[in-house]
PDB file of C-alpha atoms in Angstrom:
ATOM      1  CA  MET A  33     155.231  70.122  28.494  1.00 52.00           C
ATOM      2  CA  THR A  34     156.649  68.187  25.983  1.00 64.00           C
ATOM      3  CA  ASN A  35     160.448  67.283  25.923  1.00 75.00           C
ATOM      4  CA  ASP A  36     160.764  67.466  21.979  1.00 77.00           C
ATOM      5  CA  PRO A  37     164.376  68.661  21.091  1.00 72.00           C
ATOM      6  CA  SER A  38     162.964  70.484  18.048  1.00 76.00           C
ATOM      7  CA  THR A  39     161.411  73.106  20.701  1.00 82.00           C
ATOM      8  CA  CYS A  40     164.946  73.249  22.456  1.00 91.00           C
ATOM      9  CA  SER A  41     166.439  76.740  21.486  1.00 90.00           C
ATOM     10  CA  ASN A  42     169.750  75.204  22.861  1.00 91.00           C
ATOM     11  CA  ALA A  43     169.444  72.071  20.812  1.00 91.00           C
ATOM     12  CA  VAL A  44     168.643  73.659  17.657  1.00 93.00           C
ATOM     13  CA  LEU A  45     171.056  76.614  17.605  1.00 94.00           C
ATOM     14  CA  ARG A  46     173.763  73.834  18.431  1.00 94.00           C
ATOM     15  CA  GLN A  47     172.675  71.926  15.558  1.00 95.00           C
ATOM     16  CA  ALA A  48     172.907  75.074  13.409  1.00 95.00           C
ATOM     17  CA  MET A  49     176.228  75.909  14.815  1.00 95.00           C
ATOM     18  CA  ARG A  50     177.305  72.576  13.685  1.00 96.00           C
ATOM     19  CA  ARG A  51     176.213  72.569  10.412  1.00 97.00           C
ATOM     20  CA  ILE A  52     177.566  75.947   9.602  1.00 97.00           C
ATOM     21  CA  GLY A  53     180.882  75.213  11.193  1.00 96.00           C
ATOM     22  CA  GLN A  54     181.083  72.140   8.850  1.00 98.00           C
ATOM     23  CA  LEU A  55     180.312  74.049   5.853  1.00 98.00           C
ATOM     24  CA  TYR A  56     182.901  76.838   6.987  1.00 98.00           C
ATOM     25  CA  ASP A  57     185.700  74.061   8.084  1.00 98.00           C
ATOM     26  CA  GLU A  58     185.027  72.792   4.265  1.00 98.00           C
ATOM     27  CA  ALA A  59     185.546  75.863   2.542  1.00 98.00           C
ATOM     28  CA  LEU A  60     188.590  76.694   4.528  1.00 97.00           C
ATOM     29  CA  ALA A  61     189.895  73.074   4.394  1.00 97.00           C
ATOM     30  CA  PRO A  62     192.776  73.977   1.619  1.00 97.00           C
ATOM     31  CA  SER A  63     194.397  76.293   3.887  1.00 96.00           C
ATOM     32  CA  GLY A  64     194.826  73.715   6.710  1.00 96.00           C
ATOM     33  CA  LEU A  65     192.857  75.566   9.224  1.00 97.00           C
ATOM     34  CA  ARG A  66     189.428  75.254  10.589  1.00 96.00           C
ATOM     35  CA  ALA A  67     187.066  78.300  10.893  1.00 95.00           C
ATOM     36  CA  THR A  68     187.322  78.525  14.690  1.00 94.00           C
ATOM     37  CA  GLN A  69     191.026  79.101  14.162  1.00 96.00           C
ATOM     38  CA  HIS A  70     190.853  81.508  11.291  1.00 97.00           C
ATOM     39  CA  GLY A  71     188.263  83.397  13.340  1.00 96.00           C
ATOM     40  CA  LEU A  72     190.899  83.688  16.299  1.00 96.00           C
ATOM     41  CA  LEU A  73     193.479  84.607  13.820  1.00 97.00           C
ATOM     42  CA  ALA A  74     190.905  87.701  12.718  1.00 97.00           C
ATOM     43  CA  THR A  75     190.130  88.385  16.211  1.00 97.00           C
ATOM     44  CA  VAL A  76     193.486  88.747  17.819  1.00 98.00           C
ATOM     45  CA  ARG A  77     194.679  91.032  14.727  1.00 97.00           C
ATOM     46  CA  LYS A  78     191.441  92.953  15.558  1.00 97.00           C
ATOM     47  CA  MET A  79     192.206  93.572  19.351  1.00 97.00           C
ATOM     48  CA  GLY A  80     195.538  93.881  18.666  1.00 94.00           C
ATOM     49  CA  SER A  81     197.536  91.849  21.665  1.00 95.00           C
ATOM     50  CA  PRO A  82     194.795  90.917  23.720  1.00 97.00           C
ATOM     51  CA  THR A  83     195.096  89.173  27.164  1.00 95.00           C
ATOM     52  CA  MET A  84     194.199  85.767  27.435  1.00 92.00           C
ATOM     53  CA  ARG A  85     191.419  86.579  29.657  1.00 93.00           C
ATOM     54  CA  GLU A  86     190.253  89.346  27.109  1.00 95.00           C
ATOM     55  CA  LEU A  87     190.361  87.246  23.965  1.00 96.00           C
ATOM     56  CA  ALA A  88     188.331  84.536  26.064  1.00 95.00           C
ATOM     57  CA  GLU A  89     185.647  87.223  27.056  1.00 93.00           C
ATOM     58  CA  ARG A  90     185.589  88.334  23.173  1.00 94.00           C
ATOM     59  CA  THR A  91     184.835  84.768  21.633  1.00 93.00           C
ATOM     60  CA  VAL A  92     182.800  83.489  24.900  1.00 92.00           C
ATOM     61  CA  MET A  93     185.039  80.764  25.608  1.00 93.00           C
ATOM     62  CA  ASP A  94     186.353  79.608  29.228  1.00 94.00           C
ATOM     63  CA  LEU A  95     190.471  80.157  29.393  1.00 92.00           C
ATOM     64  CA  SER A  96     190.773  76.237  29.353  1.00 94.00           C
ATOM     65  CA  GLY A  97     188.966  75.897  25.990  1.00 93.00           C
ATOM     66  CA  LEU A  98     190.724  78.979  24.242  1.00 94.00           C
ATOM     67  CA  SER A  99     194.317  77.666  25.627  1.00 92.00           C
ATOM     68  CA  HIS A 100     193.500  74.186  24.241  1.00 93.00           C
ATOM     69  CA  THR A 101     192.414  75.710  20.762  1.00 92.00           C
ATOM     70  CA  LEU A 102     195.265  78.302  20.558  1.00 95.00           C
ATOM     71  CA  LYS A 103     198.025  75.276  20.873  1.00 96.00           C
ATOM     72  CA  PRO A 104     198.045  74.582  17.654  1.00 97.00           C
ATOM     73  CA  LEU A 105     198.124  78.091  16.422  1.00 98.00           C
ATOM     74  CA  THR A 106     200.962  78.893  18.631  1.00 97.00           C
ATOM     75  CA  ARG A 107     202.814  75.565  17.694  1.00 97.00           C
ATOM     76  CA  ASP A 108     202.536  76.294  13.903  1.00 98.00           C
ATOM     77  CA  GLY A 109     203.964  79.668  14.538  1.00 98.00           C
ATOM     78  CA  TYR A 110     200.797  81.719  13.539  1.00 98.00           C
ATOM     79  CA  LEU A 111     200.377  83.010  17.314  1.00 98.00           C
ATOM     80  CA  GLN A 112     202.850  83.710  19.736  1.00 97.00           C
ATOM     81  CA  LEU A 113     202.043  84.326  23.609  1.00 94.00           C
ATOM     82  CA  VAL A 114     204.198  86.602  25.108  1.00 93.00           C
ATOM     83  CA  PRO A 115     204.690  88.499  28.498  1.00 92.00           C
ATOM     84  CA  ASP A 116     202.741  91.641  29.386  1.00 88.00           C
ATOM     85  CA  PRO A 117     205.395  94.282  29.689  1.00 88.00           C
ATOM     86  CA  ARG A 118     203.871  95.922  32.662  1.00 89.00           C
ATOM     87  CA  ASP A 119     202.748  92.524  34.444  1.00 88.00           C
ATOM     88  CA  ARG A 120     205.135  89.790  33.607  1.00 85.00           C
ATOM     89  CA  ARG A 121     202.423  86.975  34.916  1.00 87.00           C
ATOM     90  CA  VAL A 122     199.926  88.370  32.263  1.00 89.00           C
ATOM     91  CA  ARG A 123     200.205  86.750  28.738  1.00 90.00           C
ATOM     92  CA  ARG A 124     199.247  88.350  25.658  1.00 95.00           C
ATOM     93  CA  ILE A 125     198.501  86.792  22.210  1.00 97.00           C
ATOM     94  CA  THR A 126     200.104  88.474  19.307  1.00 97.00           C
ATOM     95  CA  LEU A 127     199.632  87.664  15.365  1.00 97.00           C
ATOM     96  CA  THR A 128     203.026  86.645  14.061  1.00 98.00           C
ATOM     97  CA  GLU A 129     204.326  87.406  10.362  1.00 98.00           C
ATOM     98  CA  LYS A 130     203.558  83.851   9.403  1.00 98.00           C
ATOM     99  CA  GLY A 131     199.884  84.076  10.991  1.00 98.00           C
ATOM    100  CA  GLU A 132     199.438  87.245   9.174  1.00 97.00           C
ATOM    101  CA  ILE A 133     200.153  85.426   5.637  1.00 97.00           C
ATOM    102  CA  LYS A 134     197.891  82.470   6.903  1.00 97.00           C
ATOM    103  CA  LEU A 135     195.105  84.879   7.667  1.00 97.00           C
ATOM    104  CA  GLY A 136     195.234  86.311   4.399  1.00 95.00           C
ATOM    105  CA  GLU A 137     195.193  83.095   2.852  1.00 95.00           C
ATOM    106  CA  THR A 138     192.193  81.833   5.051  1.00 96.00           C
ATOM    107  CA  ALA A 139     190.617  85.397   4.705  1.00 95.00           C
ATOM    108  CA  LYS A 140     189.930  84.872   0.962  1.00 95.00           C
ATOM    109  CA  LEU A 141     188.351  81.153   1.389  1.00 97.00           C
ATOM    110  CA  TRP A 142     186.156  82.606   4.603  1.00 97.00           C
ATOM    111  CA  ARG A 143     185.100  85.425   1.981  1.00 97.00           C
ATOM    112  CA  GLY A 144     183.997  82.714  -0.730  1.00 97.00           C
ATOM    113  CA  ALA A 145     181.750  81.207   1.962  1.00 97.00           C
ATOM    114  CA  GLN A 146     180.513  84.109   3.760  1.00 97.00           C
ATOM    115  CA  ASP A 147     179.388  85.003   0.247  1.00 98.00           C
ATOM    116  CA  ARG A 148     177.831  81.940  -0.227  1.00 97.00           C
ATOM    117  CA  PHE A 149     175.926  82.044   3.268  1.00 97.00           C
ATOM    118  CA  GLU A 150     174.844  85.457   2.136  1.00 97.00           C
ATOM    119  CA  ALA A 151     173.603  84.298  -0.949  1.00 97.00           C
ATOM    120  CA  VAL A 152     171.818  81.532   0.119  1.00 97.00           C
ATOM    121  CA  PHE A 153     170.446  82.652   3.261  1.00 96.00           C
ATOM    122  CA  GLY A 154     169.451  86.004   1.903  1.00 97.00           C
ATOM    123  CA  MET A 155     171.841  89.082   2.745  1.00 97.00           C
ATOM    124  CA  GLU A 156     169.019  91.243   4.961  1.00 97.00           C
ATOM    125  CA  ARG A 157     168.389  87.817   6.945  1.00 97.00           C
ATOM    126  CA  ALA A 158     171.806  87.106   7.383  1.00 97.00           C
ATOM    127  CA  VAL A 159     172.351  90.519   9.022  1.00 97.00           C
ATOM    128  CA  ALA A 160     169.195  90.221  11.211  1.00 97.00           C
ATOM    129  CA  LEU A 161     170.641  86.814  12.250  1.00 96.00           C
ATOM    130  CA  ARG A 162     173.930  87.985  13.362  1.00 96.00           C
ATOM    131  CA  SER A 163     172.417  90.673  15.236  1.00 96.00           C
ATOM    132  CA  GLU A 164     170.188  88.697  17.232  1.00 95.00           C
ATOM    133  CA  LEU A 165     173.092  86.198  17.672  1.00 94.00           C
ATOM    134  CA  ARG A 166     175.265  88.995  18.962  1.00 94.00           C
ATOM    135  CA  PHE A 167     172.394  89.638  21.435  1.00 94.00           C
ATOM    136  CA  LEU A 168     172.533  86.276  22.694  1.00 93.00           C
ATOM    137  CA  THR A 169     176.301  86.747  23.424  1.00 91.00           C
ATOM    138  CA  SER A 170     175.447  90.089  25.288  1.00 91.00           C
ATOM    139  CA  PRO A 171     175.969  90.541  28.943  1.00 89.00           C
ATOM    140  CA  GLU A 172     172.355  92.062  29.193  1.00 90.00           C
ATOM    141  CA  PHE A 173     171.156  88.719  27.639  1.00 90.00           C
ATOM    142  CA  GLN A 174     173.025  86.359  30.120  1.00 89.00           C
ATOM    143  CA  ASP A 175     172.099  88.983  33.076  1.00 89.00           C
ATOM    144  CA  ALA A 176     168.249  88.503  32.326  1.00 88.00           C
ATOM    145  CA  PHE A 177     168.683  85.004  31.683  1.00 87.00           C
ATOM    146  CA  ASN A 178     170.268  84.265  35.160  1.00 88.00           C
ATOM    147  CA  ASP A 179     167.994  86.721  36.924  1.00 85.00           C
ATOM    148  CA  THR A 180     166.251  84.212  38.968  1.00 60.00           C
ATOM    149  CA  GLY A 181     164.548  86.659  41.342  1.00 50.00           C
ATOM    150  CA  ALA A 182     162.521  88.259  38.844  1.00 55.00           C
ATOM    151  CA  GLU A 183     159.767  87.039  36.878  1.00 55.00           C
ATOM    152  CA  THR A 184     160.381  85.682  33.444  1.00 57.00           C
ATOM    153  CA  ARG A 185     160.500  88.786  31.130  1.00 58.00           C
ATOM    154  CA  THR A 186     161.855  89.590  27.614  1.00 62.00           C
ATOM    155  CA  VAL A 187     164.788  91.852  27.058  1.00 61.00           C
ATOM    156  CA  THR A 188     164.784  94.165  24.885  1.00 63.00           C
ATOM    157  CA  ARG A 189     167.533  96.375  23.300  1.00 62.00           C
TER     158      ARG A 189
END
């Protein structure tokens, strides 16, 4: 068995994510937001007014990391945390009017980065890559990965 980092799926995926993150961050830099922040604004808009737990699950983040990432977005008035009307202990995240405007601004920059990615990588490969990456974030993959009682197996979709 080799200890070559180039054969480690985790290492290569993290390197790829850092590189792509850098490219998207550069594209969104004129807006003052990072790609992760744009993604959170877009996800909150799509989900409506998710709870912290719902947003954490959707974005595959732990609550602590999500809270840390949301702080500048709430501080700058793009998002707000409001008590759930049915359970005041639960906080919901909502996109503010200022957040809608910022999301419109960053969406144009993001679209440019997305178009460049697809032009360089190829549309068909980009679609296939997103499908594979979505599978890696699925509960089915996590369950199979964590299933230590069974023989190693390939999970099919």
